[in-house]
Amino acid sequence: MLMLLVAIGATSQTTISGIVTDGREPLVSANVYIIGTIDGCLTDSLGHFSFQTTKTDELTLRATFIGYDDYTQSITQTSDLTIRMREKATAIDEVVVTASTYSFGKSDNFKTMDALDVVMAGNSCGDIVAALQTLPGTQMVGESGKLYVRGGESDECQTFVNGMHVLVPYTTNTANNASRGRFSPFLFKGINFSLGGYGGEYGQALSSVLPMETTDVATDDKWGVSASLLDWNIGGTKAYDRSSLSFNANYTSLALFNALFPDRYDWTRPYRKLSGEAQYKADLSTASVLKTYVGYDLTSVGQQIDNLSLSLVEHNIYANTTLKTNLGRGYTLFTGIANSSVVENIHDAQVPGDHYHNFRNEVHLKAEVRKVFSPVVKMSAGAEDYIRHSTLTYEDSHYRLDYHLLAAHLDAQVRLLPHLFLNTSARLENASYDGQLLLMPRATLSYVPNKHFQLSAMLGRYSQTAEDEYIVRSGKRLSQSTANHAILSLQYTSGKTLLRIEPYYKKYHHLPLLADGICTADGYGTSQGIDVFLENHSLIRNLTTTLSYSFNDSERLYLDYTSPRTPDYASHHNLRLTAKYAIGKVIFGLAESYASGRHYPQGTTPYYNSIDANITYLAHPKVIVYASLNNIFGRTNVFGYKTDGSNITGSRDRFFYIGIFVSLKNNKAYDISNF
């Protein structure tokens, strides 16, 4: 009887065997089993599996393996099975294409830099723009302080706050004195600095864009003050049930600093700036977020230059309101309105007793709809209107300029293969003063096989209107300038090291060109080079080091150039090395900046070099002390030459900064509470 039962049991079992591969090699430890039973096994080192099952009818085999889609198949054959598994495809919302973009804060995952990091950057002194100049692709133009990217002029980089354009993002200053960014770093949760190749959403930027996203609705009250030799701040946030109101007031004056550390310039009135910012943010519902921002700057400065007693006063106000709503079924609606107004008055601008007055205004209207159709496709479409006005009065000459710039864009991101993604877009623009219609196609193809490696290729066309003065001098017939971008980006991350290499090429058309007082669109140019960025956290514990190197070879014929030449703001080589080391509550920073000489008709300047140091002391969970010294060795850097051949240098060789930040009410330790 026992032998009969064993024989019956043996005849009722079926052996299932075969191999599991991904089409290239066997998969080790894949789980293979019959659905509805506990019969199964793991594949061996050669991908083979073999097990027995007592089930005889409707055999359904399933195989699972991490990183691959599940395999399910009804089988009739039970031996020599070949299971080919497909790698799991990344959903379109799960991939972040970082090519030619450096992201800071919570809005992205490539590199983080919060407000305190901006303040602590080697030579920033709390300025976002100065902190960004440690990245590759930017050029050292010490007499300006503005962003110059990949051989482009400073106005080729445009700033956006919550998706809305900012007409003038810098504070004003006299000639050959560096300007600063006008926005507080404590205002933003995310900064995305794109060096080129951006999508159709952003226009009116020939070289790069700087989109910044303000913080979300606050859940706790926070109040803080800060003070230094240069500026004094007070600000904070009042949190409500589903909304919050924030403010920040700042007064900057170089009077005390100039008294303690005199420079080589003759100031009749020290640089002063009074500014205020306010935000209101509300979660109107679980699907709608409202953000409102308003900021105002009043800047004044006076300087004796030869026989001129130059006096400069500027009013700059910027405000925007945006609403983002989830409409359901994968649709998201974004609407926004922004207003920029800048009034500039200069006495003794060129000759004694003259007066220069310029008023500029821009209203930016924008609407965009975004839709995630599936894990494979998502799209966005939008329209916007730039309504611009400017008036200028100088002695007997004056002008008034009004025009609209209408634009529409369509963007699509498609997963072509499990690790191959295509971003394609088209932007259409029309400037009312010339009536021309510009079509600008753009595309990015990215290969993202894993979280460590990314390879992207980008092509695109970009446009920008010229300055108001040149539009008027052309008789309102000046075409928009255009630039074609071609960029190849390779990024690799391994452990605590990140490496990015990006060669690029830009071709300019229709640049403004001056001849006999008339402006035409006959200018042109090229810019090509390579950027290298390396960041490492593994050399020594608590040590972060970065290397940024840029090579740029640019040439253009524009403005008053009589022949094509390298722009006088461009240098072939820019190198920046930074190190940040933490010991307990003390953080040390060191930065080395080098730039090769710049070409002028009068000759080539000597190379630029500056070694900067800073120290941060976390004195108390509510008190942070920061100090920095720029250009430790006091090298006199020559930024250029005047028409008479004399050197253009900064007002001083060294710059010392010390500040203290105090949180009066804040639940977080070492968090600067202004905003």
XYZ file of C-alpha atoms in Angstrom:
675
model
C 0.000 0.000 0.000
C 2.850 2.427 0.914
C 4.690 1.732 -2.351
C 1.443 2.263 -4.307
C 0.835 5.696 -2.662
C 4.423 6.835 -3.461
C 4.000 5.755 -7.070
C 0.698 7.636 -7.396
C 2.295 10.775 -5.846
C 5.261 10.606 -8.187
C 3.112 10.393 -11.260
C 1.011 13.457 -10.166
C 4.011 15.864 -9.933
C 5.242 17.916 -12.902
C 8.785 19.339 -13.207
C 9.040 22.942 -14.436
C 12.521 23.993 -15.676
C 14.172 26.592 -17.825
C 16.289 29.763 -17.802
C 15.630 33.470 -17.039
C 17.525 36.170 -18.975
C 17.197 39.834 -19.915
C 18.123 39.056 -23.507
C 21.821 39.627 -22.882
C 22.762 37.656 -19.792
C 21.126 35.331 -17.236
C 19.417 36.855 -14.206
C 20.557 35.453 -10.864
C 18.057 35.009 -7.983
C 14.967 35.786 -10.037
C 11.826 34.428 -8.372
C 9.916 31.900 -10.556
C 6.648 30.267 -9.403
C 3.236 28.950 -10.452
C 0.419 31.392 -9.698
C -2.056 30.038 -7.130
C 0.488 27.715 -5.513
C 3.585 27.879 -3.340
C 5.521 25.896 -5.921
C 8.589 27.752 -7.216
C 12.269 28.597 -6.680
C 15.026 31.175 -7.264
C 17.294 30.980 -10.324
C 20.879 29.829 -9.768
C 24.140 31.556 -10.737
C 23.520 30.640 -14.404
C 19.901 31.798 -14.401
C 18.501 28.247 -14.395
C 15.445 27.163 -12.424
C 13.838 23.773 -11.762
C 11.011 22.868 -9.389
C 8.047 20.515 -9.160
C 4.339 21.262 -8.927
C 1.325 19.076 -8.239
C -0.944 21.354 -10.254
C -1.675 19.899 -13.676
C -4.286 22.127 -15.301
C -3.991 25.792 -16.445
C -0.391 26.361 -15.427
C 0.409 30.103 -15.239
C 4.064 30.904 -14.660
C 5.264 34.181 -13.123
C 8.822 35.529 -12.784
C 9.821 38.625 -10.792
C 13.126 40.444 -10.467
C 14.013 43.842 -8.972
C 14.271 46.503 -11.675
C 12.333 44.446 -14.248
C 8.677 44.198 -15.222
C 6.916 41.071 -13.929
C 6.689 38.223 -16.457
C 3.418 36.244 -16.590
C 2.655 33.499 -19.128
C 0.300 30.483 -19.410
C 2.388 27.423 -20.316
C 1.821 24.010 -21.806
C 5.485 23.120 -22.235
C 7.136 22.453 -18.864
C 10.832 21.976 -19.698
C 13.512 24.049 -21.457
C 11.528 27.217 -20.936
C 13.179 30.547 -21.774
C 11.885 33.565 -19.885
C 13.051 36.919 -21.218
C 12.371 39.780 -18.826
C 12.227 43.481 -19.722
C 13.846 46.189 -17.631
C 11.267 48.264 -15.820
C 10.787 51.556 -17.666
C 11.052 54.765 -15.657
C 7.833 56.767 -15.656
C 8.068 60.141 -17.322
C 7.565 61.967 -13.996
C 10.381 60.024 -12.366
C 13.191 61.307 -14.584
C 14.858 64.693 -14.105
C 16.949 65.864 -17.048
C 19.754 67.910 -15.495
C 21.643 68.738 -18.687
C 23.051 72.281 -18.622
C 21.064 73.108 -15.470
C 22.308 73.549 -11.912
C 19.524 73.251 -9.345
C 19.613 74.460 -5.762
C 17.177 73.948 -2.932
C 14.191 71.658 -2.556
C 12.881 71.927 -6.091
C 15.339 69.420 -7.532
C 17.663 66.638 -6.496
C 20.894 67.347 -8.368
C 22.614 69.707 -5.945
C 21.310 71.484 -2.870
C 22.056 75.043 -1.790
C 19.810 76.751 0.723
C 19.863 80.386 1.818
C 22.614 79.798 4.379
C 24.803 78.158 1.716
C 24.396 81.251 -0.478
C 25.477 83.495 2.378
C 28.429 81.213 3.154
C 29.716 80.922 -0.430
C 33.333 82.117 -0.559
C 32.855 85.500 -2.206
C 29.081 85.986 -2.225
C 28.470 88.119 0.894
C 24.858 86.933 0.752
C 24.356 87.627 -2.961
C 22.673 84.935 -5.090
C 24.350 86.183 -8.272
C 27.833 86.099 -6.717
C 27.219 82.563 -5.413
C 26.200 81.379 -8.896
C 29.454 82.739 -10.312
C 31.261 79.784 -8.716
C 29.616 77.523 -11.328
C 31.144 76.652 -14.714
C 29.920 78.579 -17.729
C 29.958 81.920 -15.904
C 32.663 84.499 -16.599
C 34.450 86.773 -14.141
C 33.506 90.386 -14.940
C 34.470 92.108 -11.704
C 33.529 95.652 -12.710
C 29.930 94.568 -13.404
C 29.059 91.812 -10.907
C 26.323 90.518 -13.237
C 25.948 87.061 -14.780
C 27.778 86.553 -18.078
C 27.178 83.041 -19.403
C 29.086 81.161 -22.112
C 30.284 84.203 -24.026
C 26.963 86.048 -23.800
C 26.230 89.582 -22.587
C 24.798 90.022 -19.077
C 21.327 90.892 -20.390
C 21.249 87.567 -22.269
C 20.576 85.910 -18.875
C 16.989 86.537 -17.745
C 15.502 86.061 -14.266
C 12.065 84.610 -13.430
C 10.347 84.484 -10.034
C 7.622 81.823 -9.781
C 7.677 81.605 -13.572
C 7.182 85.366 -14.072
C 9.745 87.636 -15.734
C 11.785 90.239 -13.826
C 12.721 93.253 -15.948
C 15.755 94.416 -13.897
C 17.021 91.828 -11.370
C 20.098 93.822 -10.270
C 20.606 96.825 -8.025
C 22.133 99.873 -9.722
C 25.636 101.281 -9.163
C 28.115 103.661 -10.737
C 30.387 102.526 -13.572
C 33.073 99.932 -12.721
C 31.421 99.027 -9.406
C 29.856 95.586 -9.096
C 26.068 95.374 -8.887
C 24.291 92.838 -6.677
C 21.210 90.726 -7.213
C 18.213 92.509 -5.697
C 16.495 89.435 -4.211
C 17.121 88.033 -0.734
C 18.361 84.410 -0.779
C 16.015 83.670 2.134
C 13.077 84.236 -0.201
C 13.497 81.071 -2.267
C 13.169 77.337 -1.779
C 14.520 76.465 -5.234
C 16.858 77.999 -7.804
C 17.353 76.448 -11.252
C 20.201 78.072 -13.177
C 20.114 76.941 -16.811
C 23.182 77.677 -18.940
C 21.340 76.928 -22.200
C 19.083 74.456 -23.971
C 15.967 75.289 -21.921
C 12.448 74.458 -23.089
C 9.775 76.510 -24.789
C 8.310 77.926 -21.562
C 11.120 80.484 -21.291
C 11.756 83.161 -23.898
C 13.520 86.496 -24.318
C 16.847 85.012 -23.186
C 19.621 84.392 -25.721
C 22.019 82.570 -23.387
C 20.539 81.427 -20.072
C 17.651 81.660 -17.616
C 17.513 81.876 -13.827
C 14.095 80.634 -12.605
C 13.567 80.892 -8.826
C 10.674 79.453 -6.800
C 9.606 81.144 -3.561
C 8.970 79.160 -0.391
C 5.643 77.477 0.323
C 3.038 78.410 2.928
C 4.731 78.586 6.326
C 3.385 76.478 9.170
C 5.178 78.282 12.043
C 5.912 81.871 12.996
C 9.500 83.043 12.622
C 11.182 86.400 13.232
C 14.775 87.430 12.811
C 17.264 90.281 12.589
C 20.724 90.543 11.099
C 23.404 93.219 11.074
C 26.811 93.831 9.518
C 29.137 96.703 8.638
C 27.139 97.107 5.422
C 23.486 96.281 6.033
C 20.796 95.797 8.616
C 17.761 93.508 8.200
C 14.590 92.690 10.064
C 11.959 90.273 8.852
C 9.808 87.302 9.555
C 6.674 85.313 8.885
C 3.260 85.110 10.493
C 1.594 81.744 9.900
C -2.179 81.330 9.770
C -4.377 78.254 9.324
C -3.802 77.787 5.571
C -1.812 80.882 4.679
C 1.175 82.959 5.746
C 2.368 86.550 5.472
C 6.079 87.403 5.309
C 8.097 90.604 5.174
C 11.718 91.688 5.096
C 13.164 95.205 5.428
C 16.769 96.038 4.593
C 18.960 99.112 4.807
C 22.379 99.041 3.165
C 24.944 101.829 3.499
C 28.664 101.945 2.741
C 29.165 105.092 4.852
C 30.579 103.261 7.885
C 32.551 100.810 5.763
C 34.132 103.596 3.672
C 35.065 105.456 6.856
C 36.801 102.381 8.284
C 38.283 101.157 4.995
C 38.750 104.053 2.516
C 38.985 103.126 -1.174
C 40.478 104.789 -4.250
C 37.235 106.484 -5.401
C 35.956 109.942 -4.419
C 32.425 109.465 -3.106
C 30.213 112.529 -2.706
C 27.432 110.325 -1.335
C 28.075 106.759 -0.143
C 26.128 103.921 -1.708
C 22.771 103.493 0.051
C 19.846 101.162 -0.567
C 16.530 100.959 1.252
C 14.450 97.940 0.300
C 11.431 95.993 1.443
C 9.830 92.717 0.407
C 6.521 91.083 1.304
C 4.851 87.780 0.448
C 1.390 86.360 0.925
C 0.881 82.646 0.268
C -2.296 80.646 0.673
C -3.461 77.079 0.119
C -6.901 77.980 -1.225
C -7.795 74.288 -1.321
C -6.040 70.957 -1.488
C -5.632 71.586 -5.222
C -4.922 75.350 -5.464
C -1.965 77.475 -4.291
C -1.836 81.279 -4.477
C 1.450 83.198 -4.194
C 1.910 86.978 -4.165
C 5.202 88.860 -3.933
C 6.102 92.557 -3.960
C 9.528 94.156 -3.570
C 10.796 97.745 -3.685
C 14.343 99.172 -3.825
C 15.469 102.793 -3.515
C 19.140 103.146 -4.399
C 21.283 106.290 -4.360
C 24.991 107.021 -4.784
C 27.205 109.971 -5.696
C 30.748 110.004 -7.069
C 33.181 112.721 -8.159
C 34.655 111.717 -11.541
C 37.059 114.341 -12.919
C 34.892 117.477 -13.295
C 31.612 115.577 -12.948
C 29.716 115.281 -9.685
C 27.701 112.239 -10.701
C 24.511 111.592 -8.742
C 22.400 108.485 -9.332
C 18.986 107.595 -7.864
C 16.939 104.552 -8.875
C 13.505 103.264 -7.874
C 12.833 99.600 -8.693
C 9.549 97.875 -7.896
C 8.554 94.326 -8.816
C 5.343 92.467 -7.984
C 3.734 89.237 -9.130
C 0.756 87.014 -8.348
C 0.484 83.390 -9.443
C -2.175 80.715 -9.066
C -1.534 77.023 -9.577
C -4.552 74.689 -9.672
C -4.888 70.945 -10.078
C -7.875 70.447 -12.366
C -7.959 66.658 -12.015
C -7.404 63.898 -14.550
C -3.736 64.865 -14.802
C -4.372 68.517 -15.753
C -2.675 71.446 -13.981
C -3.408 75.123 -14.694
C -0.918 77.937 -14.025
C -1.794 81.638 -14.354
C 0.254 84.668 -13.406
C 0.679 88.419 -13.711
C 3.824 90.425 -12.954
C 4.722 94.110 -13.088
C 8.231 95.605 -13.192
C 8.814 99.365 -12.959
C 12.231 101.041 -12.928
C 12.878 104.791 -12.676
C 16.470 106.018 -13.070
C 17.657 109.615 -12.611
C 21.280 110.657 -13.156
C 22.756 114.154 -12.756
C 26.121 115.000 -14.338
C 25.838 111.856 -16.450
C 28.229 113.011 -19.218
C 28.698 116.779 -18.878
C 28.314 119.099 -15.875
C 24.713 120.092 -15.242
C 23.010 117.521 -17.466
C 20.129 115.303 -16.398
C 19.212 111.793 -17.563
C 15.771 110.337 -16.852
C 14.621 106.872 -17.872
C 11.375 105.082 -16.982
C 10.789 101.458 -17.941
C 7.733 99.325 -17.280
C 6.754 95.767 -18.156
C 3.538 93.845 -17.489
C 3.917 90.090 -17.965
C 0.777 87.962 -18.400
C 1.053 84.183 -18.566
C -1.163 81.102 -18.638
C -0.129 77.464 -19.027
C -1.831 74.067 -18.935
C 0.109 70.905 -18.133
C -1.125 67.340 -18.605
C 0.347 63.952 -17.702
C -1.231 61.650 -20.274
C 0.492 58.436 -19.197
C 3.772 57.175 -17.748
C 5.140 57.696 -21.268
C 3.932 61.174 -22.271
C 3.379 64.532 -20.642
C 2.755 67.860 -22.351
C 2.320 71.554 -21.616
C 0.993 74.461 -23.630
C 0.975 78.128 -22.772
C 0.604 81.698 -23.957
C 2.030 84.948 -22.628
C 2.169 88.660 -23.336
C 4.940 91.111 -22.497
C 3.506 94.669 -22.477
C 6.431 97.082 -22.460
C 6.765 100.842 -22.167
C 9.775 103.141 -21.769
C 10.507 106.842 -21.929
C 13.893 108.533 -21.950
C 14.757 112.184 -21.596
C 18.296 113.525 -21.856
C 18.905 117.186 -22.635
C 17.248 117.894 -25.990
C 16.684 114.245 -26.969
C 13.873 112.025 -25.828
C 11.840 109.036 -26.941
C 8.768 107.018 -26.024
C 8.467 103.335 -26.898
C 5.442 101.057 -26.479
C 5.064 97.540 -27.815
C 3.656 94.070 -27.120
C 5.518 90.808 -27.384
C 3.110 87.897 -27.794
C 4.326 84.312 -27.410
C 2.966 80.770 -27.311
C 4.694 77.477 -26.656
C 4.037 73.753 -26.808
C 6.263 71.293 -24.935
C 6.194 67.500 -24.879
C 8.273 64.987 -22.958
C 8.158 61.449 -24.319
C 9.743 58.204 -23.168
C 10.906 56.584 -26.392
C 12.511 53.553 -24.737
C 12.861 52.479 -21.092
C 15.919 54.765 -20.647
C 15.628 57.134 -23.609
C 13.688 60.399 -23.267
C 12.872 63.127 -25.760
C 11.925 66.662 -24.742
C 10.700 68.642 -27.705
C 9.143 72.086 -27.864
C 8.230 74.922 -30.183
C 7.939 78.585 -29.250
C 6.255 81.212 -31.413
C 6.893 84.936 -30.839
C 5.696 88.186 -32.395
C 6.986 91.668 -31.528
C 4.393 94.309 -32.433
C 6.940 96.956 -33.459
C 8.220 94.950 -36.457
C 5.409 92.418 -37.001
C 7.770 89.505 -37.607
C 6.769 86.014 -36.498
C 9.564 83.843 -35.091
C 9.333 80.054 -34.768
C 11.876 78.489 -32.432
C 12.074 74.685 -32.268
C 13.971 73.054 -29.404
C 14.762 69.440 -28.518
C 16.661 67.472 -25.892
C 17.418 63.747 -26.219
C 18.519 62.099 -22.961
C 19.794 58.635 -22.150
C 19.358 57.825 -18.444
C 20.257 54.142 -17.869
C 20.471 54.476 -14.073
C 20.741 56.993 -11.262
C 24.493 57.367 -11.797
C 24.767 58.282 -15.472
C 23.067 60.712 -17.827
C 23.908 61.661 -21.401
C 21.999 64.414 -23.219
C 22.152 66.222 -26.530
C 20.331 69.541 -27.003
C 19.518 71.696 -30.002
C 17.425 74.836 -30.008
C 16.786 78.335 -31.249
C 16.326 81.299 -28.903
C 15.424 84.960 -29.362
C 15.535 88.277 -27.533
C 14.549 91.858 -28.283
C 17.309 94.468 -28.205
C 17.499 97.269 -25.641
C 14.856 99.974 -26.023
C 17.392 102.567 -27.187
C 18.482 100.405 -30.134
C 14.882 99.670 -31.170
C 14.224 103.415 -31.309
C 17.470 104.127 -33.193
C 16.463 101.558 -35.814
C 13.202 103.351 -36.502
C 11.345 100.486 -34.777
C 12.438 98.084 -37.508
C 15.045 96.128 -35.536
C 14.548 92.354 -35.765
C 14.906 90.232 -32.657
C 18.350 88.745 -32.085
C 18.537 84.946 -32.273
C 20.971 82.308 -31.053
C 21.176 78.636 -31.990
C 22.365 76.348 -29.164
C 24.029 72.952 -29.552
C 25.011 71.273 -26.272
C 26.283 67.824 -25.327
C 26.060 66.966 -21.629
C 27.554 64.052 -19.714
C 26.939 63.620 -15.998
C 28.207 60.856 -13.726
C 27.655 60.408 -9.998
C 29.306 57.766 -7.871
C 28.979 57.728 -4.113
C 29.945 61.214 -2.976
C 31.417 62.436 -6.264
C 29.695 64.226 -9.128
C 31.261 64.962 -12.525
C 29.686 66.918 -15.359
C 31.263 67.728 -18.732
C 29.497 69.908 -21.320
C 30.842 71.081 -24.670
C 28.632 73.679 -26.406
C 28.321 75.858 -29.499
C 26.241 79.001 -30.041
C 25.608 80.853 -33.305
C 24.233 84.413 -33.106
C 22.225 86.204 -35.795
C 20.679 89.694 -36.034
C 22.676 91.268 -33.210
C 22.254 95.069 -32.968
C 24.971 96.903 -34.936
C 25.557 100.680 -34.818
C 26.716 102.650 -37.852
C 26.398 106.436 -38.290
C 23.965 106.659 -35.397
C 21.596 104.088 -36.951
C 21.044 100.625 -35.460
C 20.569 97.627 -37.736
C 20.224 93.891 -37.125
C 23.323 93.035 -39.169
C 25.464 91.867 -36.250
C 26.464 88.242 -35.760
C 28.754 86.050 -33.677
C 29.740 82.637 -32.357
C 30.589 81.229 -28.948
C 31.981 77.777 -28.289
C 33.698 76.016 -25.432
C 33.509 73.370 -22.735
C 32.467 73.423 -19.064
C 33.682 70.977 -16.408
C 32.240 70.673 -12.908
C 33.509 68.293 -10.216
C 32.143 68.058 -6.671
C 33.495 65.693 -4.031
C 32.460 64.873 -0.439
C 34.745 61.880 0.187
C 38.343 63.169 0.457
C 38.095 63.955 4.165
C 35.119 63.699 6.473
C 33.126 66.976 6.623
C 35.053 68.387 3.649
C 33.303 69.449 0.437
C 35.405 70.489 -2.548
C 34.379 71.730 -5.995
C 36.207 72.449 -9.213
C 34.647 74.561 -11.973
C 36.507 75.115 -15.228
C 35.269 76.858 -18.356
C 36.936 77.368 -21.703
C 35.234 79.853 -24.016
C 36.163 81.055 -27.483
C 33.728 83.732 -28.654
C 33.716 86.331 -31.386
C 31.063 88.788 -32.493
C 30.347 91.876 -34.549
C 27.845 94.056 -32.714
C 27.162 97.552 -31.336
C 30.133 99.813 -32.174
C 32.554 97.046 -33.206
C 34.127 97.770 -36.601
C 35.159 94.144 -37.174
C 34.479 90.763 -35.543
C 36.435 90.302 -32.305
C 36.322 88.696 -28.877
C 33.967 90.699 -26.630
C 35.840 92.671 -23.985
C 33.874 90.970 -21.179
C 34.932 87.444 -22.270
C 38.016 85.566 -21.092
C 39.130 82.255 -22.574
C 39.782 80.448 -19.273
C 37.868 80.611 -15.971
C 38.789 78.363 -13.032
C 37.239 78.252 -9.568
C 38.212 75.953 -6.706
C 36.247 75.901 -3.453
C 36.553 73.994 -0.182
C 34.225 73.940 2.817
C 35.225 72.173 6.031
C 33.184 71.812 9.219
C 34.631 71.298 12.708
C 31.932 71.162 15.338
C 30.077 74.458 15.196
C 32.652 76.181 12.984
C 32.600 76.033 9.177
C 35.600 77.223 7.159
C 35.438 78.165 3.497
C 38.161 78.858 0.948
C 37.811 79.828 -2.715
C 40.303 80.434 -5.506
C 39.133 82.282 -8.637
C 41.228 82.661 -11.789
C 40.438 84.130 -15.189
C 42.756 84.682 -18.133
C 43.172 88.166 -19.608
C 40.408 89.958 -21.519
C 40.933 91.524 -24.945
C 40.498 95.260 -25.536
C 41.530 97.439 -28.505
C 44.117 98.944 -26.137
C 45.557 95.498 -25.285
C 44.962 92.394 -23.175
C 44.496 92.711 -19.428
C 46.617 90.702 -16.965
C 45.020 87.561 -15.590
C 42.507 87.863 -12.750
C 43.174 86.071 -9.476
C 41.516 86.215 -6.075
C 41.726 83.970 -3.010
C 38.777 84.371 -0.658
C 38.165 82.959 2.818
C 35.168 82.839 5.114
C 34.215 81.429 8.481
C 30.812 80.647 9.969
C 30.344 80.174 13.697
C 27.125 78.575 14.942
C 27.302 80.421 18.250
C 23.829 79.350 19.424
C 20.873 77.544 17.809
C 19.421 81.035 17.253
C 22.650 82.939 16.489
C 24.922 82.623 13.453
C 28.086 84.706 12.994
C 29.655 84.967 9.539
C 32.826 86.716 8.331
C 34.633 86.765 4.996
C 37.680 88.372 3.417
C 37.865 88.594 -0.370
C 41.183 88.803 -2.216
C 43.312 87.942 0.821
C 46.617 88.903 -0.817
C 45.341 92.240 -2.105
C 46.113 91.714 -5.777
C 45.091 94.707 -7.912
C 43.050 93.092 -10.663
C 42.674 95.029 -13.911
C 39.205 94.564 -15.411
C 39.779 96.529 -18.617
C 41.026 99.733 -20.184
C 39.413 103.112 -20.749
C 39.621 104.826 -24.149
C 42.674 106.796 -22.938
C 44.461 103.525 -22.088
C 44.204 103.853 -18.281
C 43.304 100.810 -16.194
C 39.804 99.947 -14.996
C 40.043 98.543 -11.465
C 37.687 98.064 -8.578
C 37.211 100.700 -5.895
C 39.231 98.536 -3.480
C 41.412 95.433 -3.714
C 40.153 93.683 -0.577
C 36.642 93.474 0.812
C 35.857 92.491 4.399
C 32.408 91.432 5.617
C 31.144 90.386 9.032
C 27.517 89.767 9.911
C 25.422 88.334 12.722
C 22.047 86.643 12.185
C 19.679 86.279 15.128
C 16.407 84.308 15.203
C 14.000 85.911 17.649
C 11.277 83.318 17.196
C 11.953 80.106 15.335
C 11.498 76.402 16.017
C 14.422 75.369 13.825
C 18.061 75.533 14.880
C 20.548 77.496 12.761
C 17.884 78.717 10.361
C 18.115 82.370 9.328
C 14.653 83.733 10.047
C 14.481 86.743 7.711
C 11.547 85.344 5.720
